[in-house]
PDB file of C-alpha atoms in Angstrom:
ATOM      1  CA  UNK A 946      99.125 136.205 123.735  1.00 42.00           C
ATOM      2  CA  UNK A 947      97.394 133.749 126.057  1.00 45.00           C
ATOM      3  CA  UNK A 948      97.345 130.037 125.328  1.00 45.00           C
ATOM      4  CA  UNK A 949      94.597 127.535 125.965  1.00 49.00           C
ATOM      5  CA  UNK A 950      95.348 123.840 125.355  1.00 55.00           C
ATOM      6  CA  UNK A 951      98.467 124.777 123.386  1.00 56.00           C
ATOM      7  CA  UNK A 952      96.775 127.002 120.788  1.00 74.00           C
ATOM      8  CA  UNK A 953      97.659 130.694 120.916  1.00 72.00           C
ATOM      9  CA  UNK A 954      94.623 132.918 121.314  1.00 79.00           C
ATOM     10  CA  UNK A 955      94.521 136.039 119.178  1.00 86.00           C
ATOM     11  CA  UNK A 956      97.384 134.839 116.938  1.00 86.00           C
ATOM     12  CA  UNK A 957      97.412 133.671 113.319  1.00 90.00           C
ATOM     13  CA  UNK A 958      97.821 129.891 113.092  1.00 87.00           C
ATOM     14  CA  UNK A 959      98.618 127.743 110.064  1.00 91.00           C
ATOM     15  CA  UNK A 960      96.004 124.972 110.121  1.00 89.00           C
ATOM     16  CA  UNK A 961      98.326 122.557 108.307  1.00 92.00           C
ATOM     17  CA  UNK A 962     100.774 122.707 111.212  1.00 92.00           C
ATOM     18  CA  UNK A 963      98.323 122.017 114.038  1.00 92.00           C
ATOM     19  CA  UNK A 964      98.397 118.215 113.859  1.00 95.00           C
ATOM     20  CA  UNK A 965     101.546 116.715 112.374  1.00 95.00           C
ATOM     21  CA  UNK A 966     101.628 113.374 110.587  1.00 97.00           C
ATOM     22  CA  UNK A 967     102.832 110.292 112.485  1.00 97.00           C
ATOM     23  CA  UNK A 968     103.533 106.901 110.890  1.00 97.00           C
ATOM     24  CA  UNK A 969     100.649 104.467 111.419  1.00 97.00           C
ATOM     25  CA  UNK A 970      98.698 106.888 113.559  1.00 97.00           C
ATOM     26  CA  UNK A 971      95.881 109.371 113.900  1.00 97.00           C
ATOM     27  CA  UNK A 972      96.899 112.646 115.574  1.00 97.00           C
ATOM     28  CA  UNK A 973      94.433 115.212 116.898  1.00 96.00           C
ATOM     29  CA  UNK A 974      94.751 118.632 118.443  1.00 95.00           C
ATOM     30  CA  UNK A 975      91.922 120.570 120.026  1.00 93.00           C
ATOM     31  CA  UNK A 976      91.681 124.140 118.805  1.00 92.00           C
ATOM     32  CA  UNK A 977      88.524 125.164 120.693  1.00 91.00           C
ATOM     33  CA  UNK A 978      86.523 123.192 123.253  1.00 93.00           C
ATOM     34  CA  UNK A 979      83.481 125.033 124.541  1.00 92.00           C
ATOM     35  CA  UNK A 980      80.087 123.888 125.819  1.00 93.00           C
ATOM     36  CA  UNK A 981      78.556 125.075 122.508  1.00 94.00           C
ATOM     37  CA  UNK A 982      80.993 123.199 120.270  1.00 95.00           C
ATOM     38  CA  UNK A 983      84.479 122.044 119.366  1.00 95.00           C
ATOM     39  CA  UNK A 984      87.031 122.571 116.633  1.00 95.00           C
ATOM     40  CA  UNK A 985      89.655 119.854 116.273  1.00 96.00           C
ATOM     41  CA  UNK A 986      92.493 119.407 113.784  1.00 97.00           C
ATOM     42  CA  UNK A 987      93.323 115.816 112.770  1.00 98.00           C
ATOM     43  CA  UNK A 988      96.006 114.123 110.714  1.00 97.00           C
ATOM     44  CA  UNK A 989      95.752 110.524 109.476  1.00 98.00           C
ATOM     45  CA  UNK A 990      98.496 108.354 108.055  1.00 98.00           C
ATOM     46  CA  UNK A 991      97.548 106.493 104.861  1.00 97.00           C
ATOM     47  CA  UNK A 992      95.129 103.656 105.629  1.00 97.00           C
ATOM     48  CA  UNK A 993      94.258 104.957 109.104  1.00 98.00           C
ATOM     49  CA  UNK A 994      90.751 106.069 109.996  1.00 97.00           C
ATOM     50  CA  UNK A 995      87.858 106.188 112.399  1.00 96.00           C
ATOM     51  CA  UNK A 996      85.453 103.268 112.692  1.00 96.00           C
ATOM     52  CA  UNK A 997      81.737 103.688 112.106  1.00 97.00           C
ATOM     53  CA  UNK A 998      79.993 105.716 114.773  1.00 97.00           C
ATOM     54  CA  UNK A 999      77.297 108.364 115.198  1.00 96.00           C
ATOM     55  CA  UNK A1000      77.314 111.799 116.787  1.00 94.00           C
ATOM     56  CA  UNK A1001      74.346 113.691 118.221  1.00 94.00           C
ATOM     57  CA  UNK A1002      75.220 116.820 116.192  1.00 94.00           C
ATOM     58  CA  UNK A1003      76.060 117.647 112.579  1.00 96.00           C
ATOM     59  CA  UNK A1004      79.812 117.526 111.969  1.00 96.00           C
ATOM     60  CA  UNK A1005      81.482 119.834 109.434  1.00 97.00           C
ATOM     61  CA  UNK A1006      84.695 118.433 107.928  1.00 98.00           C
ATOM     62  CA  UNK A1007      87.129 120.512 105.877  1.00 98.00           C
ATOM     63  CA  UNK A1008      89.935 118.494 104.268  1.00 98.00           C
ATOM     64  CA  UNK A1009      93.140 120.516 104.498  1.00 97.00           C
ATOM     65  CA  UNK A1010      95.599 118.116 102.865  1.00 97.00           C
ATOM     66  CA  UNK A1011      95.494 114.763 101.059  1.00 98.00           C
ATOM     67  CA  UNK A1012      92.381 112.655 100.478  1.00 98.00           C
ATOM     68  CA  UNK A1013      89.922 110.615 102.529  1.00 98.00           C
ATOM     69  CA  UNK A1014      87.017 108.299 101.933  1.00 98.00           C
ATOM     70  CA  UNK A1015      84.173 109.331 104.201  1.00 98.00           C
ATOM     71  CA  UNK A1016      81.254 106.921 104.457  1.00 98.00           C
ATOM     72  CA  UNK A1017      77.908 108.354 105.490  1.00 98.00           C
ATOM     73  CA  UNK A1018      75.100 105.864 106.003  1.00 97.00           C
ATOM     74  CA  UNK A1019      76.921 103.340 103.787  1.00 96.00           C
ATOM     75  CA  UNK A1020      77.639 105.769 100.919  1.00 98.00           C
ATOM     76  CA  UNK A1021      81.320 106.463 100.176  1.00 98.00           C
ATOM     77  CA  UNK A1022      82.453 110.014  99.399  1.00 98.00           C
ATOM     78  CA  UNK A1023      86.009 110.792  98.303  1.00 98.00           C
ATOM     79  CA  UNK A1024      86.929 114.172  99.731  1.00 98.00           C
ATOM     80  CA  UNK A1025      90.199 115.941  98.884  1.00 98.00           C
ATOM     81  CA  UNK A1026      92.107 119.021 100.021  1.00 97.00           C
ATOM     82  CA  UNK A1027      89.993 122.142  99.727  1.00 97.00           C
ATOM     83  CA  UNK A1028      86.687 120.260  99.933  1.00 98.00           C
ATOM     84  CA  UNK A1029      84.139 120.006 102.737  1.00 98.00           C
ATOM     85  CA  UNK A1030      81.464 117.533 103.736  1.00 98.00           C
ATOM     86  CA  UNK A1031      78.851 117.649 106.470  1.00 97.00           C
ATOM     87  CA  UNK A1032      78.128 114.444 108.348  1.00 97.00           C
ATOM     88  CA  UNK A1033      74.506 114.609 109.584  1.00 96.00           C
ATOM     89  CA  UNK A1034      73.630 114.056 113.221  1.00 96.00           C
ATOM     90  CA  UNK A1035      72.649 110.535 114.293  1.00 97.00           C
ATOM     91  CA  UNK A1036      73.649 108.983 110.931  1.00 97.00           C
ATOM     92  CA  UNK A1037      76.422 106.333 110.972  1.00 98.00           C
ATOM     93  CA  UNK A1038      79.676 107.532 109.446  1.00 97.00           C
ATOM     94  CA  UNK A1039      83.312 106.460 109.241  1.00 98.00           C
ATOM     95  CA  UNK A1040      86.434 107.586 107.457  1.00 97.00           C
ATOM     96  CA  UNK A1041      89.670 106.215 106.070  1.00 98.00           C
ATOM     97  CA  UNK A1042      92.735 107.969 104.696  1.00 98.00           C
ATOM     98  CA  UNK A1043      93.123 107.133 100.993  1.00 96.00           C
ATOM     99  CA  UNK A1044      96.487 108.882 101.368  1.00 97.00           C
ATOM    100  CA  UNK A1045      97.835 110.865 104.288  1.00 97.00           C
ATOM    101  CA  UNK A1046      95.325 113.577 105.017  1.00 97.00           C
ATOM    102  CA  UNK A1047      94.492 116.358 107.439  1.00 98.00           C
ATOM    103  CA  UNK A1048      91.099 117.695 108.347  1.00 98.00           C
ATOM    104  CA  UNK A1049      89.440 120.268 110.507  1.00 97.00           C
ATOM    105  CA  UNK A1050      86.369 118.980 112.367  1.00 97.00           C
ATOM    106  CA  UNK A1051      83.799 121.484 113.612  1.00 97.00           C
ATOM    107  CA  UNK A1052      80.929 120.307 115.799  1.00 96.00           C
ATOM    108  CA  UNK A1053      78.322 122.760 117.038  1.00 92.00           C
ATOM    109  CA  UNK A1054      76.255 121.352 119.869  1.00 91.00           C
ATOM    110  CA  UNK A1055      72.865 122.801 118.989  1.00 80.00           C
TER     111      UNK A1055
END
């Protein structure tokens, strides 16, 4: 099958293997990057995170492994493997790995 940015098109992929853990780091791997939206897999070592920011579109997060604290507009949400949360457009949000965790981020630009 064809590949685009290292992800095989038309092939089954194990989401947990897309972005491997790295000590003291955040790792990301783009799955799809189109004008209408993106899908990105992330892994975070314990204590790592993303500082507060906003995005112009809603962001869907599915936690694949571990646990994170996701702050949305100053309210903390603990989200664990198997759970989802939607971060609303234009609202400040940040996240921190309570323990090593992996997530799938889906942003639809509409």
